[in-house]
Coordinates of C-alpha atoms in Angstrom, one line a residue:
M1 CA -29.1 20.7 -21.0
A2 CA -26.1 19.2 -19.1
N3 CA -22.6 19.5 -20.5
G4 CA -20.3 16.5 -20.5
A5 CA -18.6 17.3 -17.2
Q6 CA -22.0 17.7 -15.4
A7 CA -23.3 14.5 -16.7
L8 CA -20.1 12.7 -15.8
M9 CA -20.2 14.1 -12.3
K10 CA -23.8 12.8 -11.7
T11 CA -22.9 9.4 -13.3
L12 CA -20.0 9.1 -10.8
A13 CA -22.0 10.1 -7.8
D14 CA -24.9 7.8 -8.8
A15 CA -22.4 4.9 -8.9
G16 CA -21.2 5.6 -5.4
V17 CA -18.0 7.6 -6.1
E18 CA -17.9 10.1 -3.3
V19 CA -14.4 11.6 -3.5
C20 CA -12.2 13.1 -6.2
F21 CA -8.5 13.7 -5.4
S22 CA -7.5 16.4 -7.8
N23 CA -4.6 18.4 -9.3
P24 CA -6.3 20.1 -12.2
G25 CA -5.2 22.4 -15.0
T26 CA -6.7 24.3 -17.9
S27 CA -8.1 21.3 -19.7
E28 CA -10.0 20.2 -16.7
M29 CA -11.8 23.5 -15.8
H30 CA -15.2 22.4 -16.8
F31 CA -14.9 19.3 -14.7
V32 CA -13.8 21.5 -11.8
A33 CA -16.8 23.8 -12.3
A34 CA -19.1 20.7 -12.4
L35 CA -18.0 19.8 -8.8
D36 CA -20.3 22.5 -7.6
S37 CA -23.3 20.9 -9.3
E38 CA -22.9 17.6 -7.3
P39 CA -23.2 17.9 -3.5
R40 CA -22.4 14.2 -3.1
M41 CA -18.9 14.6 -4.5
R42 CA -16.1 15.7 -2.1
A43 CA -13.2 17.4 -3.8
V44 CA -9.8 17.1 -2.2
L45 CA -6.9 19.2 -3.7
A46 CA -3.4 17.9 -3.8
L47 CA -0.3 20.0 -4.5
F48 CA 1.3 17.2 -6.4
E49 CA -0.2 14.5 -8.6
G50 CA 1.5 11.7 -6.7
V51 CA -0.4 12.8 -3.6
A52 CA -3.7 12.6 -5.4
T53 CA -3.0 9.1 -6.8
G54 CA -1.6 7.8 -3.5
A55 CA -4.6 9.2 -1.6
A56 CA -7.0 7.5 -4.1
D57 CA -5.1 4.2 -3.4
G58 CA -5.3 4.6 0.4
Y59 CA -9.0 5.6 0.2
A60 CA -10.0 2.5 -1.9
R61 CA -8.1 0.1 0.4
M62 CA -10.2 1.3 3.4
A63 CA -13.5 2.2 1.7
G64 CA -13.6 -0.9 -0.4
K65 CA -14.6 1.1 -3.5
P66 CA -12.9 3.5 -5.9
A67 CA -12.4 7.2 -5.6
A68 CA -11.6 9.3 -8.7
T69 CA -8.5 11.2 -9.5
L70 CA -8.3 14.3 -11.7
L71 CA -5.0 14.8 -13.4
H72 CA -3.8 17.4 -16.0
L73 CA -2.7 15.9 -19.3
G74 CA 0.1 13.4 -19.8
C75 CA 2.6 15.4 -17.7
G76 CA 0.2 15.3 -14.7
L77 CA -0.4 11.6 -15.2
G78 CA 3.4 11.1 -15.3
N79 CA 3.8 12.9 -12.0
G80 CA 1.3 10.5 -10.5
L81 CA 2.5 7.2 -12.0
A82 CA 4.5 5.9 -9.1
N83 CA 1.5 5.6 -6.7
L84 CA -0.7 4.3 -9.5
H85 CA 1.9 1.6 -9.9
N86 CA 1.5 0.8 -6.2
A87 CA -2.3 0.6 -6.7
R88 CA -1.9 -1.7 -9.7
K89 CA 0.3 -4.1 -7.8
G90 CA -2.0 -4.0 -4.8
R91 CA -5.0 -4.7 -7.1
V92 CA -6.7 -1.6 -5.8
P93 CA -9.7 0.0 -7.6
V94 CA -9.0 3.5 -8.8
L95 CA -10.9 5.6 -11.4
N96 CA -8.1 7.7 -13.0
I97 CA -9.5 10.7 -15.0
V98 CA -6.9 12.5 -17.1
G99 CA -7.8 15.7 -18.9
D100 CA -6.6 16.2 -22.5
H101 CA -6.6 18.9 -25.1
A102 CA -9.8 19.4 -27.1
T103 CA -10.0 16.8 -29.9
Y104 CA -9.5 19.4 -32.7
H105 CA -6.5 20.8 -30.9
M106 CA -4.6 17.5 -30.6
P107 CA -3.2 17.5 -34.1
L108 CA -1.5 20.8 -33.5
D109 CA 1.1 19.3 -31.2
A110 CA 0.9 22.1 -28.6
Q111 CA 3.4 22.3 -25.8
L112 CA 1.6 19.9 -23.5
Q113 CA 0.4 17.5 -26.1
S114 CA 1.5 13.9 -25.5
D115 CA 0.4 10.3 -26.0
I116 CA -1.5 9.8 -22.8
E117 CA -2.9 6.4 -23.6
T118 CA 0.6 5.0 -24.0
V119 CA 1.7 6.5 -20.6
A120 CA -1.5 5.2 -18.9
R121 CA -1.1 1.6 -20.1
N122 CA 1.9 1.1 -17.8
V123 CA -0.3 1.4 -14.7
S124 CA -3.8 0.8 -16.2
P125 CA -3.3 -2.2 -18.6
G126 CA -6.8 -3.5 -18.3
F127 CA -8.7 -0.3 -19.2
V128 CA -7.6 2.9 -21.0
R129 CA -10.1 4.8 -23.1
T130 CA -10.2 8.3 -24.6
S131 CA -13.8 9.6 -24.7
M132 CA -14.1 11.3 -28.1
R133 CA -17.8 12.3 -28.0
T134 CA -19.8 14.1 -25.3
E135 CA -22.7 11.7 -26.0
D136 CA -20.5 8.7 -25.1
L137 CA -18.8 10.2 -22.0
S138 CA -21.1 8.9 -19.3
R139 CA -21.2 5.4 -20.8
D140 CA -17.4 5.4 -21.0
A141 CA -17.2 6.4 -17.4
V142 CA -19.5 3.5 -16.4
D143 CA -17.3 1.1 -18.4
A144 CA -14.3 2.4 -16.5
L145 CA -16.0 2.0 -13.2
V146 CA -17.0 -1.6 -14.0
A147 CA -13.4 -2.4 -14.8
A148 CA -12.0 -0.7 -11.7
R149 CA -14.3 -2.3 -9.1
G150 CA -14.3 -5.8 -10.5
L151 CA -12.1 -8.6 -9.2
P152 CA -9.2 -8.1 -9.3
G153 CA -9.5 -4.4 -8.7
Q154 CA -7.5 -2.2 -11.1
V155 CA -6.7 1.3 -12.1
A156 CA -9.0 2.3 -14.9
T157 CA -8.0 5.4 -16.9
L158 CA -10.6 7.6 -18.6
I159 CA -9.0 10.3 -20.8
L160 CA -11.3 13.4 -21.0
P161 CA -10.7 15.9 -23.9
A162 CA -11.7 19.4 -23.0
D163 CA -14.4 19.8 -25.7
V164 CA -16.0 16.5 -24.7
S165 CA -16.2 18.0 -21.2
W166 CA -17.7 21.3 -22.2
G167 CA -19.9 20.0 -25.0
E168 CA -23.6 20.0 -24.4
G169 CA -26.2 17.3 -24.8
A170 CA -24.8 14.8 -22.4
T171 CA -26.9 12.3 -20.4
P172 CA -26.0 10.7 -17.1
C173 CA -25.7 6.9 -17.3
A174 CA -26.8 4.4 -14.6
P175 CA -24.1 1.8 -13.6
P176 CA -25.0 -1.9 -13.6
P177 CA -25.0 -3.7 -10.3
P178 CA -21.6 -5.0 -9.3
A179 CA -20.8 -8.5 -10.6
M180 CA -20.6 -11.2 -8.0
P181 CA -17.3 -13.1 -8.1
T182 CA -17.4 -16.9 -8.0
A183 CA -15.6 -19.2 -5.6
A184 CA -13.1 -21.8 -6.5
D185 CA -14.4 -24.8 -8.4
A186 CA -15.4 -27.8 -6.3
A187 CA -12.7 -29.9 -7.9
V188 CA -10.0 -27.4 -7.0
V189 CA -11.3 -27.2 -3.4
E190 CA -11.2 -31.0 -3.2
D191 CA -7.6 -31.2 -4.6
V192 CA -6.4 -28.7 -2.1
A193 CA -8.2 -30.5 0.7
G194 CA -6.4 -33.7 -0.3
V195 CA -3.1 -31.9 0.0
L196 CA -4.0 -30.6 3.5
R197 CA -5.2 -34.1 4.6
S198 CA -1.9 -35.7 3.3
G199 CA 0.1 -35.0 6.4
A200 CA 2.7 -33.1 4.3
K201 CA 4.1 -29.7 5.4
V202 CA 1.7 -27.2 3.8
A203 CA 1.6 -23.4 4.0
L204 CA -1.4 -21.2 2.9
L205 CA -0.1 -18.0 1.3
L206 CA -2.8 -15.4 1.8
G207 CA -3.2 -12.1 -0.1
G208 CA -5.8 -9.6 -1.1
H209 CA -9.2 -10.1 0.5
A210 CA -8.1 -13.3 2.2
L211 CA -6.2 -11.1 4.8
R212 CA -9.5 -9.5 6.0
E213 CA -11.2 -10.8 9.2
A214 CA -13.5 -13.3 7.4
G215 CA -10.7 -14.7 5.4
L216 CA -8.4 -15.0 8.4
E217 CA -11.1 -16.7 10.5
A218 CA -11.6 -19.3 7.8
A219 CA -7.9 -19.8 7.2
G220 CA -7.4 -20.1 11.0
R221 CA -9.9 -22.9 11.1
I222 CA -8.1 -24.7 8.3
A223 CA -4.8 -24.3 10.1
A224 CA -6.3 -25.5 13.4
R225 CA -7.7 -28.7 11.7
T226 CA -4.7 -29.5 9.5
G227 CA -1.6 -28.0 11.0
A228 CA -1.0 -25.8 7.9
K229 CA 1.1 -22.6 8.3
L230 CA -0.5 -19.3 7.5
L231 CA 1.6 -16.9 5.6
A232 CA 0.9 -13.4 4.1
E233 CA 2.3 -11.7 1.0
V234 CA 5.4 -9.6 1.9
F235 CA 3.6 -6.4 1.3
P236 CA -0.2 -6.9 1.8
T237 CA -2.6 -4.4 0.4
R238 CA -4.6 -4.4 3.6
L239 CA -4.1 -6.7 6.6
E240 CA -6.4 -6.9 9.5
R241 CA -4.4 -7.9 12.6
G242 CA -4.1 -7.5 16.4
A243 CA -5.5 -9.1 19.5
G244 CA -8.2 -11.8 19.0
L245 CA -7.5 -12.4 15.3
P246 CA -5.7 -15.4 13.9
P247 CA -2.1 -14.3 13.4
V248 CA -0.4 -14.6 10.0
E249 CA 3.3 -14.4 9.3
R250 CA 4.4 -12.2 6.4
V251 CA 6.9 -13.5 3.9
A252 CA 10.3 -11.8 4.5
Y253 CA 11.4 -9.0 2.1
L254 CA 15.0 -10.2 1.9
A255 CA 15.1 -13.1 -0.6
E256 CA 17.6 -15.1 1.5
L257 CA 15.3 -14.9 4.5
A258 CA 12.2 -15.7 2.5
G259 CA 14.0 -18.8 1.1
V260 CA 14.6 -20.0 4.7
Q261 CA 11.0 -19.3 5.5
L262 CA 9.6 -21.2 2.6
G263 CA 12.2 -24.0 2.5
Q264 CA 10.4 -26.0 5.2
F265 CA 7.2 -26.7 3.1
E266 CA 6.4 -29.4 0.6
H267 CA 3.2 -27.6 -0.7
L268 CA 2.3 -23.9 -1.0
V269 CA -1.4 -23.0 -1.5
L270 CA -2.1 -19.6 -3.0
V271 CA -5.2 -17.8 -1.9
D272 CA -5.6 -14.5 -3.7
A273 CA -1.8 -14.3 -3.9
K274 CA 0.9 -14.8 -6.4
T275 CA 3.9 -17.1 -6.3
P276 CA 6.6 -15.3 -4.3
V277 CA 9.6 -13.9 -6.2
S278 CA 12.6 -11.9 -5.2
F279 CA 12.1 -8.1 -5.4
F280 CA 15.3 -7.7 -7.4
A281 CA 17.8 -10.0 -9.2
Y282 CA 21.1 -10.6 -7.5
P283 CA 24.2 -12.1 -8.9
G284 CA 24.3 -15.9 -8.4
K285 CA 20.9 -16.0 -6.5
A286 CA 17.6 -17.4 -7.6
S287 CA 14.8 -15.0 -8.5
E288 CA 12.0 -17.5 -7.7
L289 CA 11.6 -18.1 -3.9
V290 CA 9.6 -21.3 -3.9
P291 CA 12.2 -24.0 -3.2
P292 CA 12.8 -27.0 -5.5
G293 CA 10.5 -29.8 -4.5
C294 CA 7.7 -27.6 -3.2
R295 CA 4.5 -27.9 -5.2
V296 CA 2.4 -24.7 -5.7
H297 CA -1.4 -25.0 -5.8
T298 CA -3.9 -22.2 -6.4
L299 CA -7.1 -22.3 -4.3
S300 CA -8.4 -18.8 -5.3
R301 CA -7.3 -16.7 -8.3
H302 CA -7.4 -12.9 -8.1
D303 CA -10.6 -12.8 -10.0
Q304 CA -12.4 -15.2 -7.6
D305 CA -14.0 -14.8 -4.2
A306 CA -11.2 -15.7 -1.8
V307 CA -13.4 -15.7 1.4
A308 CA -16.0 -18.0 -0.3
S309 CA -13.2 -20.2 -1.5
L310 CA -11.7 -20.5 2.0
G311 CA -15.2 -21.2 3.3
A312 CA -15.6 -24.1 0.8
L313 CA -12.3 -25.5 1.9
V314 CA -13.4 -25.3 5.6
A315 CA -16.5 -27.3 4.7
A316 CA -14.5 -29.8 2.7
L317 CA -12.2 -30.4 5.7
G318 CA -15.0 -30.5 8.2
A319 CA -13.2 -27.6 10.0
G320 CA -16.2 -25.5 10.8
D321 CA -16.0 -26.3 14.5
A322 CA -12.2 -26.0 14.7
E323 CA -11.1 -23.1 16.9
P324 CA -8.3 -20.9 15.3
V325 CA -5.2 -20.0 17.3
R326 CA -5.7 -16.3 18.2
Q327 CA -3.3 -13.6 18.8
P328 CA -3.2 -12.9 22.6
A329 CA -3.5 -9.3 23.8
S330 CA -0.2 -7.9 24.8
R331 CA 1.7 -4.7 24.6
P332 CA 5.5 -4.0 24.9
P333 CA 6.6 -1.8 27.9
R334 CA 6.9 1.9 27.6
P335 CA 10.4 2.6 26.1
R336 CA 12.9 4.9 27.8
G337 CA 16.3 6.5 27.0
K338 CA 17.8 7.6 23.7
L339 CA 15.4 7.2 20.9
T340 CA 16.0 4.4 18.3
A341 CA 13.8 3.1 15.5
A342 CA 13.0 0.0 17.6
K343 CA 11.9 2.2 20.5
V344 CA 9.6 4.1 18.2
C345 CA 8.0 0.8 17.2
K346 CA 7.8 -0.2 20.8
A347 CA 6.1 3.1 21.7
V348 CA 3.6 2.6 18.9
G349 CA 2.8 -0.9 20.1
H350 CA 2.5 0.4 23.7
L351 CA 0.0 3.2 22.8
L352 CA -1.7 2.2 19.6
P353 CA -5.5 2.8 20.0
D354 CA -8.3 0.4 19.1
R355 CA -9.3 0.3 15.4
A356 CA -6.3 2.4 14.3
I357 CA -5.2 2.3 10.6
V358 CA -1.4 1.9 10.4
V359 CA 0.3 2.9 7.2
D360 CA 3.8 1.4 7.1
E361 CA 6.4 2.9 4.8
A362 CA 9.1 2.9 7.5
I363 CA 11.5 0.8 5.3
T364 CA 14.4 -0.5 7.4
S365 CA 13.3 1.5 10.5
G366 CA 10.1 -0.5 10.8
L367 CA 11.7 -3.9 11.1
M368 CA 10.4 -4.3 14.6
L369 CA 6.9 -2.8 14.0
G370 CA 5.1 -6.1 13.2
M371 CA 6.4 -7.8 16.4
M372 CA 5.8 -4.8 18.6
T373 CA 2.2 -4.3 17.4
A374 CA 1.2 -8.0 17.1
G375 CA -0.8 -8.1 20.3
A376 CA -2.1 -4.5 20.1
P377 CA -5.8 -3.8 19.8
R378 CA -7.4 -4.6 16.4
H379 CA -6.0 -2.5 13.6
D380 CA -5.6 -2.4 9.8
L381 CA -2.1 -2.4 8.2
I382 CA -1.5 -0.8 4.8
T383 CA 1.9 -1.5 3.1
L384 CA 4.0 -0.5 0.1
T385 CA 2.5 -3.0 -2.4
G386 CA 4.5 -1.9 -5.5
G387 CA 7.8 -0.8 -4.0
A388 CA 7.5 2.7 -5.4
I389 CA 8.3 4.9 -2.4
G390 CA 6.3 8.0 -1.6
Q391 CA 3.1 6.1 -0.9
G392 CA 2.8 6.4 2.9
L393 CA 1.8 10.0 3.5
P394 CA -0.7 10.2 0.5
S395 CA -2.1 6.8 1.5
A396 CA -2.7 8.1 5.0
V397 CA -4.7 11.0 3.5
G398 CA -7.0 8.7 1.6
A399 CA -7.4 6.3 4.6
A400 CA -8.4 9.2 6.9
I401 CA -11.0 10.4 4.4
A402 CA -12.4 6.9 4.0
C403 CA -12.6 6.3 7.8
P404 CA -12.9 9.7 9.6
D405 CA -13.9 8.0 12.8
R406 CA -10.6 6.1 13.1
K407 CA -7.0 7.2 14.0
V408 CA -4.5 6.9 11.2
V409 CA -0.8 6.4 12.2
A410 CA 1.7 6.7 9.3
L411 CA 5.3 5.5 9.9
I412 CA 7.5 6.9 7.2
G413 CA 11.2 6.9 6.3
D414 CA 12.8 10.2 5.9
G415 CA 13.9 9.6 2.3
T416 CA 10.4 8.4 1.2
A417 CA 8.7 11.3 3.1
M418 CA 10.4 13.8 0.8
Y419 CA 8.9 12.2 -2.3
T420 CA 5.4 13.3 -1.4
I421 CA 5.9 15.8 1.5
Q422 CA 3.1 17.9 0.0
A423 CA 0.6 15.5 1.5
L424 CA 1.0 17.3 4.8
W425 CA -0.6 20.4 3.3
T426 CA -3.6 18.4 2.3
M427 CA -3.8 16.9 5.8
A428 CA -3.9 20.4 7.2
R429 CA -6.4 21.7 4.7
E430 CA -8.8 18.8 5.2
N431 CA -8.1 18.7 9.0
L432 CA -7.5 14.9 8.8
D433 CA -6.9 12.8 11.9
V434 CA -3.4 11.6 10.9
T435 CA -0.3 11.2 13.0
A436 CA 2.8 11.0 10.8
I437 CA 5.9 9.6 12.3
V438 CA 9.1 10.3 10.3
F439 CA 12.1 8.2 11.1
N440 CA 14.9 10.8 10.6
N441 CA 18.1 8.8 10.2
A442 CA 19.6 10.9 7.5
S443 CA 20.1 8.0 5.1
Y444 CA 18.6 5.9 2.4
S445 CA 19.3 3.0 4.7
V446 CA 17.7 0.3 2.6
L447 CA 19.9 1.3 -0.4
N448 CA 23.0 1.1 1.7
V449 CA 22.0 -2.5 2.5
E450 CA 21.3 -3.3 -1.1
L451 CA 24.7 -1.8 -2.1
E452 CA 26.3 -4.6 0.0
R453 CA 23.9 -7.3 -1.2
V454 CA 24.4 -6.8 -4.9
G455 CA 28.2 -7.3 -4.5
A456 CA 29.2 -3.8 -5.8
E457 CA 32.9 -3.4 -5.5
R458 CA 35.1 -0.4 -4.6
I459 CA 32.4 1.5 -2.8
G460 CA 34.0 4.9 -2.4
P461 CA 32.9 8.3 -1.0
K462 CA 31.2 9.4 -4.3
A463 CA 29.0 6.3 -4.2
R464 CA 28.3 6.6 -0.5
S465 CA 27.3 10.2 -1.0
Q466 CA 24.4 9.2 -3.2
L467 CA 22.8 7.3 -0.4
D468 CA 23.4 9.9 2.4
I469 CA 20.7 12.6 2.9
G470 CA 22.3 14.1 6.1
G471 CA 23.9 17.1 4.6
P472 CA 22.0 19.4 4.8
G473 CA 19.9 17.8 7.5
L474 CA 16.2 17.7 7.1
D475 CA 14.0 19.2 9.8
F476 CA 10.6 17.6 9.3
A477 CA 9.0 19.4 12.2
R478 CA 9.7 22.8 10.5
L479 CA 8.6 21.5 7.1
A480 CA 5.3 20.3 8.6
Q481 CA 4.7 23.5 10.5
G482 CA 5.2 25.4 7.3
M483 CA 2.3 23.5 5.8
G484 CA 0.0 23.9 8.8
V485 CA 0.6 20.6 10.6
H486 CA 1.3 20.6 14.3
A487 CA 4.8 19.0 14.7
V488 CA 7.5 18.3 17.2
R489 CA 11.1 16.9 17.0
T490 CA 12.1 14.2 19.4
D491 CA 15.3 12.3 20.2
T492 CA 14.4 10.5 23.5
A493 CA 11.8 7.8 24.0
E494 CA 10.2 9.8 26.8
A495 CA 9.7 12.8 24.5
F496 CA 8.4 10.6 21.7
C497 CA 5.8 8.9 23.9
H498 CA 4.6 12.3 25.2
A499 CA 4.3 13.6 21.7
F500 CA 2.5 10.5 20.5
E501 CA 0.0 10.6 23.4
Y502 CA -0.7 14.2 22.6
A503 CA -1.3 13.5 18.9
L504 CA -3.6 10.6 19.7
D505 CA -5.7 12.8 22.2
A506 CA -5.9 15.9 19.9
P507 CA -7.9 15.4 16.7
G508 CA -6.3 16.7 13.5
P509 CA -3.0 16.2 11.8
H510 CA 0.3 15.9 13.7
L511 CA 3.9 15.0 12.8
I512 CA 6.6 13.6 15.0
D513 CA 10.1 14.0 13.7
A514 CA 11.8 11.0 15.3
V515 CA 15.6 11.5 15.2
V516 CA 17.1 8.0 15.3
P517 CA 20.3 6.2 14.2
E518 CA 20.1 3.8 11.3
S519 CA 18.6 0.4 12.3
L520 CA 21.0 -1.4 9.9
G521 CA 24.1 0.8 10.2
G522 CA 27.7 0.3 10.9
A523 CA 28.7 -3.2 11.9
K524 CA 25.2 -4.5 11.4
R525 CA 25.2 -3.5 7.8
R526 CA 28.6 -4.9 7.2
I527 CA 27.8 -8.3 8.7
L528 CA 24.3 -8.7 7.2
P529 CA 25.5 -9.8 3.7
W530 CA 27.8 -12.4 5.3
L531 CA 24.9 -13.7 7.4
L532 CA 22.6 -13.9 4.4
R533 CA 25.2 -15.8 2.3
S534 CA 25.7 -18.3 5.2
L535 CA 22.1 -19.2 5.5
P536 CA 22.1 -22.1 2.9
S537 CA 24.9 -23.9 4.7
L538 CA 23.3 -23.7 8.1
P539 CA 21.1 -26.4 9.7
P540 CA 17.5 -25.6 8.8
G541 CA 16.5 -25.0 12.5
L542 CA 19.4 -22.6 13.0
A543 CA 18.7 -20.8 9.7
L544 CA 15.1 -20.3 10.7
A545 CA 16.0 -19.0 14.1
L546 CA 18.4 -16.5 12.5
K547 CA 15.6 -15.4 10.1
R548 CA 13.3 -14.7 13.1
K549 CA 16.0 -12.7 14.7
L550 CA 16.7 -10.6 11.6
A551 CA 13.1 -10.2 10.5
P552 CA 10.7 -11.1 13.3

C-alpha cells in the first residue's frame, strides 16, 4: 500500500512533471525517499532555495510546462520567495511543494513552525492549499497542477505535512486533460481591426505567448498590412528573436525613455500584456506610462490564446498574404582592446550560436545586448520579469535542464550574481551546458543611477559606500572554480573572445569573469538625470533619437 509521498510522486509523473528542484529538510524525508520509486522524476539539488525556485522558473519558460520545487517549511519558502515572485510576474507555471510539520505537531509551536499559507499567498495568490489527509493528497496535487498550467500560468503552492506524506492508504490520481484557452471574441477582434484600419498611429504591445514565433509571425503580418508598430513588454518572459524573425522593440526600462517611445501613438493594443507603468514612483513624475490622449485596447487577455487571437485579427484584416518585415542576418565585428561591457555584448553577438538560450540579468552592463544580438542566429531571450535580482544563474540551470541540446548563455551583473552564486554548484553537479558571463564592475551600478533619478540630496561617502561592492573585490573565477565550474578572468576583448569560444566548444559549465568599467559611470551617470529631465521639452523627433541612443 503506497504512502502519501509515493502516490504523490506517481501522480506528478503521470501528469508530465519530470523534474523536481529541491532543498529538503526533515519534514520532507518521505518525499525524498519516494524519488527512488519513480524513475521518470529527475531530482536536482540546490544549495539555496532561491536557486531551486529560480531553476523551476527557467525550466518552465523553456519546457512550456511546470517543474516541481521541494522546500523546507516556511523558512525555506521564505528563502525562495524572490524567484517565485519573478515567476508570478512572468505568469510562469510552477508547482511549489512546501513541507510542513505533522498535523498533530503544528499546535505545539515548535521552533520552525510558521504560517506557511500566509507567506505563500504573496507569490501564489491563485492557489495555496495545505493537504490535511493522506487520502486527499493526490487530488490536491492535481488541483494544484491544473491551476499552475492554465492560462495565465501561475505559481501553485501545495503544503505537505509530514504525516500526510508518510501516511499509508494513498492512491495516485489521474490529471484531467489541459483546458484549451479561447481566443478573443469576434466583436473585440473587429473593434481592434477598425482601429488598425483607421490610419491612426497604432502600436501592438506584445507579451507572454505573443512573443513566440507563431505570435510574432502573425503580428508581423498585421504590421505589414497596417503600418502598426510592434512593441514588447520591457521584461518579456520569453522572447524568440534573431535573424529571419519579425523584429520587435522592447519598451524601455527608464520611464522617461518609455514615455518618449509611447508618446508617438494614438492607440495601444495589448496582446497578452499589461498596460505599461513605471517600475518605481519618482517625485514629480507620472507612474502610468501611456500618454494622455492614447487609447488602450485589449485584444487578448492573459487567460486567452494570444496566438489564436492574433490569427483572428490577421484574418479580419485580410493580412494572411502580407509578408512581415524580417530581421536581416548580421553580426557585429570581433571586438578588440580593453574590455568594456559594450565589447562583451559585441562579442556575444559576434559568436552566439544558433538556437542558443540567452538569460539576461546584466542590468546596466547589458544595455547594448539587444542591439548587438538582433541579427544573430535564432535564439530565445529570458529576462528578469519581476525585478527581484538573483534570477539569472538559477534560470540558466532550469533552461539547460529543459533544453539539454541547446547552449545556454547567461549574462549576469556582479551584484546579482552574489544573490544566488550557489547555482554554479548545481551546474557543476548536473554537468549543465551553461556559459555564465559575469560583468565585474564592482558596483551596484543601476542603484547609483537610481540614486540620481530620485533626487536624493547630499549624497556623501556613507551613502555611496552602500552601492559600492569593490572592497574587497570579488573574484568570480575563483568562486566558480571552488564549486567545480571551469572559469577564467578576462580584462581584454581578445581574451574574452578566446574564453567564450572555448566555452562554446567544450560542453559543460563555464564562467567568464569579465572585468569591466561601469557602463553608466562618471560623467555619463551625472549627465543622465539631466538628459532624462530634458526629454519633455525637446522636439519629438529629437527626443526619440536620444532615446535610441541611450537605450537602443
